[in-house]
C-alpha atoms as a PDB file:
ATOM      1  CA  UNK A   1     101.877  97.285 119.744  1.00  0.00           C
ATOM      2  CA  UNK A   2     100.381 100.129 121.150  1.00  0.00           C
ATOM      3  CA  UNK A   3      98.610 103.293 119.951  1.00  0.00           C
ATOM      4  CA  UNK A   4      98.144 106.464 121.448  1.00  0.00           C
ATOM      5  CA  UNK A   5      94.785 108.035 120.442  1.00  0.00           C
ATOM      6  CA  UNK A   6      94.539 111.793 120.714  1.00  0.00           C
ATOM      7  CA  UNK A   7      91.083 112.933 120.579  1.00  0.00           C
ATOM      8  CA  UNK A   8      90.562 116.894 119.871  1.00  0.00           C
ATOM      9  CA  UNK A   9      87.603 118.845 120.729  1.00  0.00           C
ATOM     10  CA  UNK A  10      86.954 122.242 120.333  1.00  0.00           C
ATOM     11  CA  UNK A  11      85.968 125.001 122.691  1.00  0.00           C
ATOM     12  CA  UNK A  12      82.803 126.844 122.676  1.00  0.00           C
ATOM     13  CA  UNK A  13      81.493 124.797 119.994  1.00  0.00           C
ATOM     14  CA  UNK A  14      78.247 122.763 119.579  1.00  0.00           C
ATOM     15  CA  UNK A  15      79.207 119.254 119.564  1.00  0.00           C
ATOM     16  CA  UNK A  16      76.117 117.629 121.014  1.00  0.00           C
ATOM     17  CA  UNK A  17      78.474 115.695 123.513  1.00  0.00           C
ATOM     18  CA  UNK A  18      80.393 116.772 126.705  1.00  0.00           C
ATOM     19  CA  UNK A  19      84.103 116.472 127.684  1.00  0.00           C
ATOM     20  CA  UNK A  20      82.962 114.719 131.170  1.00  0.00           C
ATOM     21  CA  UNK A  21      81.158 112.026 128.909  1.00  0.00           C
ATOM     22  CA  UNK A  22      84.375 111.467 126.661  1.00  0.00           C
ATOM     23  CA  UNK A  23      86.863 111.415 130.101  1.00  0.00           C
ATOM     24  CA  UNK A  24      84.410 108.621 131.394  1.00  0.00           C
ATOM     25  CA  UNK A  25      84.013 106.413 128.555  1.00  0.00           C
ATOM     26  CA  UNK A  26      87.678 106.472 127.985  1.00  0.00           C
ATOM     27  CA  UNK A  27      88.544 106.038 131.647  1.00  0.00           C
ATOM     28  CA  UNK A  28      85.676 103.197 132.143  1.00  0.00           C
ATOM     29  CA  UNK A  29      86.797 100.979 129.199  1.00  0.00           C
ATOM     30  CA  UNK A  30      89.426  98.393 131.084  1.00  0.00           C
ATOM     31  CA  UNK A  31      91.162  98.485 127.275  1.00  0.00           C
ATOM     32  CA  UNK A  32      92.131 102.043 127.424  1.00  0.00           C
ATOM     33  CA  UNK A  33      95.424 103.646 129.936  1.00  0.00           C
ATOM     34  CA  UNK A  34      96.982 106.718 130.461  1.00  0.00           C
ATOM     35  CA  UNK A  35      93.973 108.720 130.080  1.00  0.00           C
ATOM     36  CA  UNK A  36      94.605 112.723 130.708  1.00  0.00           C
ATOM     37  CA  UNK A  37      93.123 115.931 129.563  1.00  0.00           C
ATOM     38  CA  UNK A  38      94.986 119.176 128.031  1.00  0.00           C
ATOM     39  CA  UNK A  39      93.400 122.109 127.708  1.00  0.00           C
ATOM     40  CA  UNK A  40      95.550 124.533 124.594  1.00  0.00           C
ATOM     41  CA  UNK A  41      92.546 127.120 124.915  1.00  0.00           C
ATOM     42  CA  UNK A  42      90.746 127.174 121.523  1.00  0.00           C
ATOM     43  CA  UNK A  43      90.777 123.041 121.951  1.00  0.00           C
ATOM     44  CA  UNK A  44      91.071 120.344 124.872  1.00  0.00           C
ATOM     45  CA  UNK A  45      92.814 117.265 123.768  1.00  0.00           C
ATOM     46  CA  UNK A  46      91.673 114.149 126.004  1.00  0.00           C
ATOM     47  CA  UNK A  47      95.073 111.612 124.999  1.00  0.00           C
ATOM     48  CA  UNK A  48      95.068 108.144 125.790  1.00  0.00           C
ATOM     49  CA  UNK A  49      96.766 104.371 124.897  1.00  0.00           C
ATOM     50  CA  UNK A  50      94.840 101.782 123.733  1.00  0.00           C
ATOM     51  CA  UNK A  51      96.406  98.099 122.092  1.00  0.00           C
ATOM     52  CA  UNK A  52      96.453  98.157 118.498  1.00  0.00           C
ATOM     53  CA  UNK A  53      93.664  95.278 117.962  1.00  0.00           C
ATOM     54  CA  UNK A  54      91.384  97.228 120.212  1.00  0.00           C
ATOM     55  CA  UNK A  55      91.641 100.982 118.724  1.00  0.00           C
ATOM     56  CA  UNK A  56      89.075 100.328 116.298  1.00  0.00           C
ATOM     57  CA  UNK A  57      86.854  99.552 118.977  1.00  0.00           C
ATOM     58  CA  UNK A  58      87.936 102.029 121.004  1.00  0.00           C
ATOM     59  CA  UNK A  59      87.121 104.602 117.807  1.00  0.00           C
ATOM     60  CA  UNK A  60      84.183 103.072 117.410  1.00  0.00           C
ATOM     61  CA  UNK A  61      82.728 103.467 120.897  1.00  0.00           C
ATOM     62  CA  UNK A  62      83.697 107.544 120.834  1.00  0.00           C
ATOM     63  CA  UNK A  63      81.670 107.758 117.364  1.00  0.00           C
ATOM     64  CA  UNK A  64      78.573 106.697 119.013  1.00  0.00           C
ATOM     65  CA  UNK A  65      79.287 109.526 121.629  1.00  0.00           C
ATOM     66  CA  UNK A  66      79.468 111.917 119.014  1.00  0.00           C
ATOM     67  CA  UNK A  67      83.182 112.410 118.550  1.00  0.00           C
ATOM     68  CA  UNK A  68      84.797 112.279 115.268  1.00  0.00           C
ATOM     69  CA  UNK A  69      81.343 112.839 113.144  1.00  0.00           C
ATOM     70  CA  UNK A  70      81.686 116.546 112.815  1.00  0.00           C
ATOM     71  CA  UNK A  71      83.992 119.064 112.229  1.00  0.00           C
ATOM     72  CA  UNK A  72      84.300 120.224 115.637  1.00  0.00           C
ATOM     73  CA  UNK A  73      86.171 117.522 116.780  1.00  0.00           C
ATOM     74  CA  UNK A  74      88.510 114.945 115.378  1.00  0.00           C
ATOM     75  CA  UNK A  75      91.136 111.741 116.831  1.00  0.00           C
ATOM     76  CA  UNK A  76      94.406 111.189 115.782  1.00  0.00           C
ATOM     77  CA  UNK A  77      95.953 107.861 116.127  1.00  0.00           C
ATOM     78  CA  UNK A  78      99.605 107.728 116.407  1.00  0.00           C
ATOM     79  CA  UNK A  79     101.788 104.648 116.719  1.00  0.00           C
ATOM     80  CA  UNK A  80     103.825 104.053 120.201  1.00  0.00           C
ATOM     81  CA  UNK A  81     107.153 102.327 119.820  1.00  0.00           C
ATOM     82  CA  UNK A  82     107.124 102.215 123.785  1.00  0.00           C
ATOM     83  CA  UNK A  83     105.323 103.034 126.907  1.00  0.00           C
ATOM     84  CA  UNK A  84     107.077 103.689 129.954  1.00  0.00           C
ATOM     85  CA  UNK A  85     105.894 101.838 132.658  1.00  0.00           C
ATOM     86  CA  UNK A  86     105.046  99.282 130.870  1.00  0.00           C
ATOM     87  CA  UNK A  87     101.331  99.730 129.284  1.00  0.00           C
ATOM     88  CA  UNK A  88      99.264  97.678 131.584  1.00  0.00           C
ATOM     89  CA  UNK A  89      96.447  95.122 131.044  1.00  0.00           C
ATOM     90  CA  UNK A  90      94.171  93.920 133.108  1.00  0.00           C
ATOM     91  CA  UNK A  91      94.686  90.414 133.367  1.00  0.00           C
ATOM     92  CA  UNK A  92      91.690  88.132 132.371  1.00  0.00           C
ATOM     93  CA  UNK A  93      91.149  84.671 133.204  1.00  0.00           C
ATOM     94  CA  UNK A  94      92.010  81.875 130.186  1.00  0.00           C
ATOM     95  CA  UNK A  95      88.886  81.111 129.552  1.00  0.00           C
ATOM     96  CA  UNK A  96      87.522  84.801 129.702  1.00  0.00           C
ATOM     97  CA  UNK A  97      89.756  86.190 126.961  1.00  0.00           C
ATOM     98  CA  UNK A  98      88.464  87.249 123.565  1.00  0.00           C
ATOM     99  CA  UNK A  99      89.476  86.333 120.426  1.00  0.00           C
ATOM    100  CA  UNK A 100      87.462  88.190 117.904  1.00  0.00           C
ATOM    101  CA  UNK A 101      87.613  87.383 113.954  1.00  0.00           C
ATOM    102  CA  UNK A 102      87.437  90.930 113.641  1.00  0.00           C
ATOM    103  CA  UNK A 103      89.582  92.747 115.920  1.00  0.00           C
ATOM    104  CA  UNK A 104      91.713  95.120 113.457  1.00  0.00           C
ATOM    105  CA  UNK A 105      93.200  98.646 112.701  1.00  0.00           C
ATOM    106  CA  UNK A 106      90.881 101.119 112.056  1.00  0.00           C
ATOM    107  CA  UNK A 107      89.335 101.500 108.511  1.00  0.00           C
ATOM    108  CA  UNK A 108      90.531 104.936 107.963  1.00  0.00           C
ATOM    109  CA  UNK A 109      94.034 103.397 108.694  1.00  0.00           C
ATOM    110  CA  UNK A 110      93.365 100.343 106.088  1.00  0.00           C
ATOM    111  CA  UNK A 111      92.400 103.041 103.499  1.00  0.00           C
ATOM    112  CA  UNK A 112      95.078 104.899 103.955  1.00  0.00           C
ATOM    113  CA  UNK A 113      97.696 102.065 103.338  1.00  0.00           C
ATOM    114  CA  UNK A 114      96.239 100.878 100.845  1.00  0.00           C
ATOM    115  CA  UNK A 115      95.649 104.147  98.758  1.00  0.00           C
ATOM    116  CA  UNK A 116      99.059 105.093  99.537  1.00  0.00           C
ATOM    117  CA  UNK A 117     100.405 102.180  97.201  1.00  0.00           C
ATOM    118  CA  UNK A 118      98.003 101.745  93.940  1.00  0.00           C
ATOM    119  CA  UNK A 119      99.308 104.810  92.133  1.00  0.00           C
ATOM    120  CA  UNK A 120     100.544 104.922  88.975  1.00  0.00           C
ATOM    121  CA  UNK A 121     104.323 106.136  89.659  1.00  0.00           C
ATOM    122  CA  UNK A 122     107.438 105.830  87.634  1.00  0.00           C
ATOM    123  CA  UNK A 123     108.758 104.298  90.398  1.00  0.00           C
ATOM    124  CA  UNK A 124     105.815 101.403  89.943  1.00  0.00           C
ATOM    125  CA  UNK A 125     106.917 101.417  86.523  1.00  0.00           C
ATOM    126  CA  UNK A 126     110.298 101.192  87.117  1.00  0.00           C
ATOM    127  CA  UNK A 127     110.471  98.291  90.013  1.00  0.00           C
ATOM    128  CA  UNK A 128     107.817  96.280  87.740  1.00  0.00           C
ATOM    129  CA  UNK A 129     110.097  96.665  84.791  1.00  0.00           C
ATOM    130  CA  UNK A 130     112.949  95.341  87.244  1.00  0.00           C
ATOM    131  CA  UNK A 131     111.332  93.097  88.988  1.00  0.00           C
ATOM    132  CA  UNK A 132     109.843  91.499  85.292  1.00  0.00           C
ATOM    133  CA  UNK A 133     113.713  91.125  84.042  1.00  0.00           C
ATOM    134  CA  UNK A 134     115.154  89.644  86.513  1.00  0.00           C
ATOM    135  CA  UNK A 135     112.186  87.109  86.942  1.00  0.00           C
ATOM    136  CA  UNK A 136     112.561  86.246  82.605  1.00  0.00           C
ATOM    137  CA  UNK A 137     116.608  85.552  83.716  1.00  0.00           C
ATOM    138  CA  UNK A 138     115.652  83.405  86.791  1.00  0.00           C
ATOM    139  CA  UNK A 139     113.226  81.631  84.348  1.00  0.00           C
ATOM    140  CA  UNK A 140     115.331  81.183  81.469  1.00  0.00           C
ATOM    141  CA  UNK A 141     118.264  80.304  83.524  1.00  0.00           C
ATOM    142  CA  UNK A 142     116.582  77.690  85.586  1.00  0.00           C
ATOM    143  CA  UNK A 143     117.256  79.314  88.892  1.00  0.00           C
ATOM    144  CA  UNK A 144     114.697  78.936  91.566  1.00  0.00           C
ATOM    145  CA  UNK A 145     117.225  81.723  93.548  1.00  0.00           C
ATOM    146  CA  UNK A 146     116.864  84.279  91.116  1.00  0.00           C
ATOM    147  CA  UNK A 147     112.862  83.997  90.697  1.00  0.00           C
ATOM    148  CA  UNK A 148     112.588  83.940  94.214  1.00  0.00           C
ATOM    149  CA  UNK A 149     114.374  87.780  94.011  1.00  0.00           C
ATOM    150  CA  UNK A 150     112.364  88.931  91.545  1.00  0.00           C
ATOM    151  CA  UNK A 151     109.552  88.500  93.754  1.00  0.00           C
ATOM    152  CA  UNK A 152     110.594  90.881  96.574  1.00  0.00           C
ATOM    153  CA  UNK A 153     111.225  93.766  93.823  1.00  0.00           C
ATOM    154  CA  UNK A 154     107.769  93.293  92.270  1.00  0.00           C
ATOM    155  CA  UNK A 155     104.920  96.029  93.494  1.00  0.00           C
ATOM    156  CA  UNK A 156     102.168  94.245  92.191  1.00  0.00           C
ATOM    157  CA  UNK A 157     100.786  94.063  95.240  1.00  0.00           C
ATOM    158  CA  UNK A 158      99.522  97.310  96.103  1.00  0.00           C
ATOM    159  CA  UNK A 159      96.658  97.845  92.468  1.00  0.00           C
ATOM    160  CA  UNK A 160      95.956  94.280  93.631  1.00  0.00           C
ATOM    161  CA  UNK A 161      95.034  95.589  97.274  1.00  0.00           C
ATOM    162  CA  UNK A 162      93.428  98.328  95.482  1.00  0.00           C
ATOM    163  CA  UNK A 163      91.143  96.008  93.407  1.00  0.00           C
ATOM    164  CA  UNK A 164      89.987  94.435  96.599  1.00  0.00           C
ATOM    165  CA  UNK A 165      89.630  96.953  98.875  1.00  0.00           C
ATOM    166  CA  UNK A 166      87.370  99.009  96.291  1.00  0.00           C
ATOM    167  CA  UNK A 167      84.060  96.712  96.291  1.00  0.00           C
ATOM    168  CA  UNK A 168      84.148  96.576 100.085  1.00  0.00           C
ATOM    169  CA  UNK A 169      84.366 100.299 100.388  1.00  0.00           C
ATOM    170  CA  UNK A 170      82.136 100.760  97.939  1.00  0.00           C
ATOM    171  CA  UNK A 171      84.854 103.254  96.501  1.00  0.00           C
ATOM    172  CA  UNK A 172      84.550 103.181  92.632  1.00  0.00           C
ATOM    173  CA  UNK A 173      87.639 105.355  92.224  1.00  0.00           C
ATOM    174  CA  UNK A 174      90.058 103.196  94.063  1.00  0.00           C
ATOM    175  CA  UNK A 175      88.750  99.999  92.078  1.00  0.00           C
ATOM    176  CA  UNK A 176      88.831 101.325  88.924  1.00  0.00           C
ATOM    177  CA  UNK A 177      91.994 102.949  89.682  1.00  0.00           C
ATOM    178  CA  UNK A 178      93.787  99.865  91.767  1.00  0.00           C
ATOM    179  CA  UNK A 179      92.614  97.639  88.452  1.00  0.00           C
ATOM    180  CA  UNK A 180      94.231 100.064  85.498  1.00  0.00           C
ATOM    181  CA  UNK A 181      97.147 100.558  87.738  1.00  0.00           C
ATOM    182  CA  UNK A 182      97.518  96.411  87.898  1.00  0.00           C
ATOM    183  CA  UNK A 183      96.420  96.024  84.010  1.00  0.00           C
ATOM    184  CA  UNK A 184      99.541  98.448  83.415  1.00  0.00           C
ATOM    185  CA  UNK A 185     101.952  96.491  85.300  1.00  0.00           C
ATOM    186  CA  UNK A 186     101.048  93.264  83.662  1.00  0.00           C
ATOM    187  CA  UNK A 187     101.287  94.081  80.294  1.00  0.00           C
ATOM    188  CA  UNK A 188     104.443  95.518  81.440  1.00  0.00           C
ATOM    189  CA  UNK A 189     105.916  92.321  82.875  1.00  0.00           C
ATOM    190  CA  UNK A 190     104.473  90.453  79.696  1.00  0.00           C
ATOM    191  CA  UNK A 191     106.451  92.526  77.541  1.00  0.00           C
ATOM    192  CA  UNK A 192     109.576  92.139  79.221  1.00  0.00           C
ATOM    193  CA  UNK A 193     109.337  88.353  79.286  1.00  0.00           C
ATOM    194  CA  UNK A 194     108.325  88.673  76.263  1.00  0.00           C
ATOM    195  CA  UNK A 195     111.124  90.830  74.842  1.00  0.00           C
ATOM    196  CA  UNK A 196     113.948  88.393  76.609  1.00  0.00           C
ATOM    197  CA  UNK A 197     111.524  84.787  75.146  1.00  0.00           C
ATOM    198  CA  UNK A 198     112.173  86.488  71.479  1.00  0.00           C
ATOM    199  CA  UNK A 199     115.531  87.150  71.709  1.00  0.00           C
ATOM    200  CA  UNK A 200     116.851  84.584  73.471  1.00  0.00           C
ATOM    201  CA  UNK A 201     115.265  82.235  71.024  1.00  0.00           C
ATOM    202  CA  UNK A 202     118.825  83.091  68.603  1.00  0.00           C
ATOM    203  CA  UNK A 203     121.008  82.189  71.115  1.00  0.00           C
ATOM    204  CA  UNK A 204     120.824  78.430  71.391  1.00  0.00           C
ATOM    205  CA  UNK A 205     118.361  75.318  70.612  1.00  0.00           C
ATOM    206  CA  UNK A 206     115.093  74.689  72.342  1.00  0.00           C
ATOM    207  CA  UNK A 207     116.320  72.782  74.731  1.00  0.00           C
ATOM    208  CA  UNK A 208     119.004  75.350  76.234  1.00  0.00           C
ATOM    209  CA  UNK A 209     116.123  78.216  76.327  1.00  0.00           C
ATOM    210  CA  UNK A 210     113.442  76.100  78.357  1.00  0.00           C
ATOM    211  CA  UNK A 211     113.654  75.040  82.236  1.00  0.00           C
ATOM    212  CA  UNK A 212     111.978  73.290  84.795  1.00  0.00           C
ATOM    213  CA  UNK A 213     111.146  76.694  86.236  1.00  0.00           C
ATOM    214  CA  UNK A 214     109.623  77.543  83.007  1.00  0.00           C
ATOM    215  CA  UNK A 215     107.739  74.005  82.105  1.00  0.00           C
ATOM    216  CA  UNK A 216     106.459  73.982  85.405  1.00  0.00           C
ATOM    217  CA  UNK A 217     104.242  76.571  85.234  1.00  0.00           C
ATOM    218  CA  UNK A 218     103.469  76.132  81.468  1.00  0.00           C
ATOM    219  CA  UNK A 219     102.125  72.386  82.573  1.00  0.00           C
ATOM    220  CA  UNK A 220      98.361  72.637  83.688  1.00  0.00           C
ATOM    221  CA  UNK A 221      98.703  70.093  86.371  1.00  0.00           C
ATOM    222  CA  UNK A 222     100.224  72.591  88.027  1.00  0.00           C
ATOM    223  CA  UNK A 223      96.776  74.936  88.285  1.00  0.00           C
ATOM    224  CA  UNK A 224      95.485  73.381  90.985  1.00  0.00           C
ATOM    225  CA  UNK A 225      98.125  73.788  93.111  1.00  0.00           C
ATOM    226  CA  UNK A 226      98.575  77.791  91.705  1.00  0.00           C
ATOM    227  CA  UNK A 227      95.152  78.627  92.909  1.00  0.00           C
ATOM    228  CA  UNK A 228      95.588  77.442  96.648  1.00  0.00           C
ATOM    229  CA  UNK A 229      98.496  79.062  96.682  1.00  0.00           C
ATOM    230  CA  UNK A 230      96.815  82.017  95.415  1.00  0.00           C
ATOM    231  CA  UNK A 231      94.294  81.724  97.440  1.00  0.00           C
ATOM    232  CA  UNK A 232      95.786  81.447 100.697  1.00  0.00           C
ATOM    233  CA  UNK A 233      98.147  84.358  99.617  1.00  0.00           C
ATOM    234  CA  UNK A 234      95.128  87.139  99.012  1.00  0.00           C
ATOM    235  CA  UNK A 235      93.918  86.167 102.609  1.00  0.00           C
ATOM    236  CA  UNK A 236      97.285  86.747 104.243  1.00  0.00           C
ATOM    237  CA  UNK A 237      97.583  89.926 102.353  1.00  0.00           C
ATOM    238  CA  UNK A 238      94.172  91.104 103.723  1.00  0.00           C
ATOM    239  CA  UNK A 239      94.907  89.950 106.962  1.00  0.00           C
ATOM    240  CA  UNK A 240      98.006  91.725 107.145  1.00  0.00           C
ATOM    241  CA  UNK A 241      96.710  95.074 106.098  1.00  0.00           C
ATOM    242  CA  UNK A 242      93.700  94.677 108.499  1.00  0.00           C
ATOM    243  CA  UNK A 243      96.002  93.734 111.448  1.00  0.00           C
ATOM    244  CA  UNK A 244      99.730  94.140 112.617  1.00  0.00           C
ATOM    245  CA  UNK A 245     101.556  91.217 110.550  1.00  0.00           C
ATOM    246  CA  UNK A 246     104.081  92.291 108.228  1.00  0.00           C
ATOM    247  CA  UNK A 247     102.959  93.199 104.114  1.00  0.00           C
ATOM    248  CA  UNK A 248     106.285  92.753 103.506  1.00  0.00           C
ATOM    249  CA  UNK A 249     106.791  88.951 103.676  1.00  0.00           C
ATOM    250  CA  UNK A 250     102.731  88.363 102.491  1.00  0.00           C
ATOM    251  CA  UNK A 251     103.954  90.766  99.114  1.00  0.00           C
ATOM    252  CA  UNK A 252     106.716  87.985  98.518  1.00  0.00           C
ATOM    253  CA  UNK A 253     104.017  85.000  98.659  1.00  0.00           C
ATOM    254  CA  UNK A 254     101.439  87.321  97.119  1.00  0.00           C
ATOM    255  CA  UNK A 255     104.082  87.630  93.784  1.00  0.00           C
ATOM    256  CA  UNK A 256     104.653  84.303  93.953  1.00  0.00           C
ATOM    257  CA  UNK A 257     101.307  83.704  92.437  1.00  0.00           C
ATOM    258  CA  UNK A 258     101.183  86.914  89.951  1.00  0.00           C
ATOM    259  CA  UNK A 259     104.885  87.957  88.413  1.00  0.00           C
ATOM    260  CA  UNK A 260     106.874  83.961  87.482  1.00  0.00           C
ATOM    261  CA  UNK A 261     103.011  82.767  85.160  1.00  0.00           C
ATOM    262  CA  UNK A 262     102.594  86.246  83.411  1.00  0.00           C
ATOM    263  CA  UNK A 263     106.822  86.278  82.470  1.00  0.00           C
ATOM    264  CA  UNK A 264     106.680  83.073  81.605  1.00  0.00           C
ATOM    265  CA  UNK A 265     103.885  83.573  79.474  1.00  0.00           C
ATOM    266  CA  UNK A 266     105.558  86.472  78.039  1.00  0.00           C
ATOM    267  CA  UNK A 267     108.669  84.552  77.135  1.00  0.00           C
ATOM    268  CA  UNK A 268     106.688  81.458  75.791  1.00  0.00           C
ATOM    269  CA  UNK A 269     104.873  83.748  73.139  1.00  0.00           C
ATOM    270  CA  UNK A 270     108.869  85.615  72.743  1.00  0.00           C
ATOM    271  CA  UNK A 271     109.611  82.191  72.118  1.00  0.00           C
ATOM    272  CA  UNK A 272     106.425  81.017  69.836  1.00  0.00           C
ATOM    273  CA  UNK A 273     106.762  84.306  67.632  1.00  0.00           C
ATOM    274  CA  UNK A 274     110.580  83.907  67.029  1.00  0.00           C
ATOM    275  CA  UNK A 275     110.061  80.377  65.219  1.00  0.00           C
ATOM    276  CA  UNK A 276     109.843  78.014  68.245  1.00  0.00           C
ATOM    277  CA  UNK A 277     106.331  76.026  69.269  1.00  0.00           C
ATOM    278  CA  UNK A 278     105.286  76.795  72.719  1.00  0.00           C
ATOM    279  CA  UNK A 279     102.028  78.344  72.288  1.00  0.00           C
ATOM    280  CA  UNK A 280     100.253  75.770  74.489  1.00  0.00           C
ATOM    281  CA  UNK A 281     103.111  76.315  77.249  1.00  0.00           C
ATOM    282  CA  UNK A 282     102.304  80.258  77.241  1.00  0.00           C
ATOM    283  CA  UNK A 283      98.307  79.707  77.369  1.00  0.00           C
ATOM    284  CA  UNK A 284      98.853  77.402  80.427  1.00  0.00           C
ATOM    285  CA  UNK A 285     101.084  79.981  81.774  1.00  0.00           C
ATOM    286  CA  UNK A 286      98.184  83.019  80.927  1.00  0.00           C
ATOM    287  CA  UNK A 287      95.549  80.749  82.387  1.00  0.00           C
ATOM    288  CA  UNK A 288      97.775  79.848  85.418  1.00  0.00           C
ATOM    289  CA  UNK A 289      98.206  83.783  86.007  1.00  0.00           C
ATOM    290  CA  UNK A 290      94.344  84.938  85.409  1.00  0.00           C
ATOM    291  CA  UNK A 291      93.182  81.773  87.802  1.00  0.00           C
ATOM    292  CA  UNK A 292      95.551  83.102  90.564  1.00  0.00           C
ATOM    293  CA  UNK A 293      94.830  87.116  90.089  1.00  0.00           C
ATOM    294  CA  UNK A 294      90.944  86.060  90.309  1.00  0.00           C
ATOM    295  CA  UNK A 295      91.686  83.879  93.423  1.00  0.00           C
ATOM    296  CA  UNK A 296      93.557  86.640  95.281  1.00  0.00           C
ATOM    297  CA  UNK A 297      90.889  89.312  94.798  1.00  0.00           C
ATOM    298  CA  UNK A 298      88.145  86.521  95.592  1.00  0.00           C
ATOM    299  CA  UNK A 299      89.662  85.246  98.957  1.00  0.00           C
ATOM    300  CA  UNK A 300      91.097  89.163 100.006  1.00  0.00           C
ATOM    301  CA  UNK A 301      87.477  90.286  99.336  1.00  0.00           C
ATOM    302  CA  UNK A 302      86.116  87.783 101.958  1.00  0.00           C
ATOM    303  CA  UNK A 303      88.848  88.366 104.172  1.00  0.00           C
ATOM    304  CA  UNK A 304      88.135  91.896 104.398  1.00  0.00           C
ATOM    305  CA  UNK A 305      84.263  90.598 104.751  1.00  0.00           C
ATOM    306  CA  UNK A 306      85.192  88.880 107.736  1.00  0.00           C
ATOM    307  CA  UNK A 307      86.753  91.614 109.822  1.00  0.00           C
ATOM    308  CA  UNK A 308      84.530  93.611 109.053  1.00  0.00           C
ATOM    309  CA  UNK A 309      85.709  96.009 106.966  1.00  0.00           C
ATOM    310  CA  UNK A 310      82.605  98.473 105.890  1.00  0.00           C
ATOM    311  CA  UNK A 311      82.435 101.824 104.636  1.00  0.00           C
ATOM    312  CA  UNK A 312      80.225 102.870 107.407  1.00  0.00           C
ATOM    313  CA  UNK A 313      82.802 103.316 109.689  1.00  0.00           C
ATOM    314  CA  UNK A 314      84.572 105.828 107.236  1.00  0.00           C
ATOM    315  CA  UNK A 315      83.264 109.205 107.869  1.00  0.00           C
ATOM    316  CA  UNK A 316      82.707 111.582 104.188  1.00  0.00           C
ATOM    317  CA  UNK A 317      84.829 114.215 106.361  1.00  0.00           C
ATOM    318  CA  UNK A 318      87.681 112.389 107.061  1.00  0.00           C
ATOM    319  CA  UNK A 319      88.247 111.218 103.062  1.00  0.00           C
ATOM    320  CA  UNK A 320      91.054 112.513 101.098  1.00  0.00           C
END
């Protein structure tokens, strides 16, 4: 993918930098194309295309100019769905390429995403709600199918993000905020589960209310296997926020982990309260759940770590 970066400087004003200085960096760097200049006479707009892994570097290199840091000049970053010709690149021997660990989106694009989704809306309230019925029915009713929907309804994943992103950013407000948001949503699911675990419980005998999709994940040789699954999903979902991969599909594998153990644990104490004994099965199913939220947070944290994901390079001036 490829990004056009728009950077905006206006006239007559003190910057401490000059246009020539921007043209030539921009026109220098063998990452950048399709550099020109237009002059709308309060502001000149220097515009330019740069490959989505490299525009944080790109963004980086015009801060240290001067551009950006200041509120006489500022660069917008707009997504390209195609460049005609074709964008070029200058082409680099195998063994010269780079591969960087932290080649990314910019950070002000990171935040952005991810403060976008941690708010407490009544849609989150609703598609949690949703999302936490049909995973008691694909539970109860033994279908792997139906759990497997559930999953792509839950929003879980954006407090979660929230939680993570927080510490890095040293941002007190979006932690605090991403982990209420996520507290909210479990107890939420926990009710719903169990709501349909207390009331199922008078429709048949024990053994028509449990399932393999339920004993599974109330069996603690089974939390070994939850945490590298939840493990490996809160790097994905870090990496996909940081880079181009789709959320999407990493949300799925992220819920995976979070909404079936708290449900089930929900409808295990519906169950226990209603007259039935599976109190051990719902603690398995709690502890299953808390070891997999703690392992997502962990292993997003050190993914974010690892490309580099600091608050320096988020200006006070550009914040909401």
């Amino acid at each position: 993918m490829v990004r056009q970066l728009c950077v905006n400087i206006l006239n007559d004003s003190a910057t401490g930098f000059t246009l020539t200085e921007v043209r030539d960096y921009l026109v220098s760097n063998s990452r950048v194309n399709h550099v020109c200049t237009i002059d709308t006479g309060s502001s000149t707009m220097i515009r330019c295309s740069v490959p989505n892994q490299h525009t944080s570097g790109v963004i980086s290199g015009l801060e240290k100019i001067g551009v950006g840091c200041g509120q006489t000049s500022w660069i917008d970053v707009i997504d390209l769905k195609s460049t005609v010709p074709k964008f070029y690149r200058p082409s680099v021997p195998k063994h010269k390429k780079e591969f960087r660990l932290h080649d990314r989106v910019t950070v002000e694009e990171i935040y952005e995403t991810v403060d976008g989704g941690l708010h407490l809306t009544f849609d989150y309230l609703a598609m949690t709600t949703f999302a936490a019925v049909v995973c008691a029915i694909g539970l109860l009713t033994n279908s792997s199918v139906v759990v497997v929907s559930s999953m792509l309804l839950s929003p879980l994943m954006g407090p979660i993000l929230g939680t993570c992103l927080g510490p890095v950013m040293h941002d007190l407000r979006m932690t605090i905020k991403g982990f209420r948001n996520e507290i909210i949503g479990i107890h939420l699911t926990a009710f719903v589960g169990f709501l349909f675990g207390f009331f199922v419980r008078f429709a048949g005998d024990d053994s028509k209310i449990t399932s393999v999709e339920m004993l599974s994940r109330g069996n603690q040789d089974n939390l070994l296997a939850g945490f590298v699954v939840a493990f490996a999903s809160g790097a994905a979902l870090a990496l996909s926020v940081t880079g181009e991969s789709p959320s999407g599909f990493v949300g799925v594998a992220l819920a995976t982990a979070i909404l079936p153990p708290i449900t089930n644990a929900g409808v295990f104490l519906g169950l226990t309260v209603a007259g039935a004994d599976y109190f051990h099965e719902a603690g398995i199913s709690l502890a299953l759940f808390i070891i997999n939220w703690v392992s997502i947070i962990v292993a997003s944290y050190i993914m974010f770590k690892i490309k580099k994901v600091s608050p320096s390079e988020l200006h006070s001036g550009n914040r909401f």
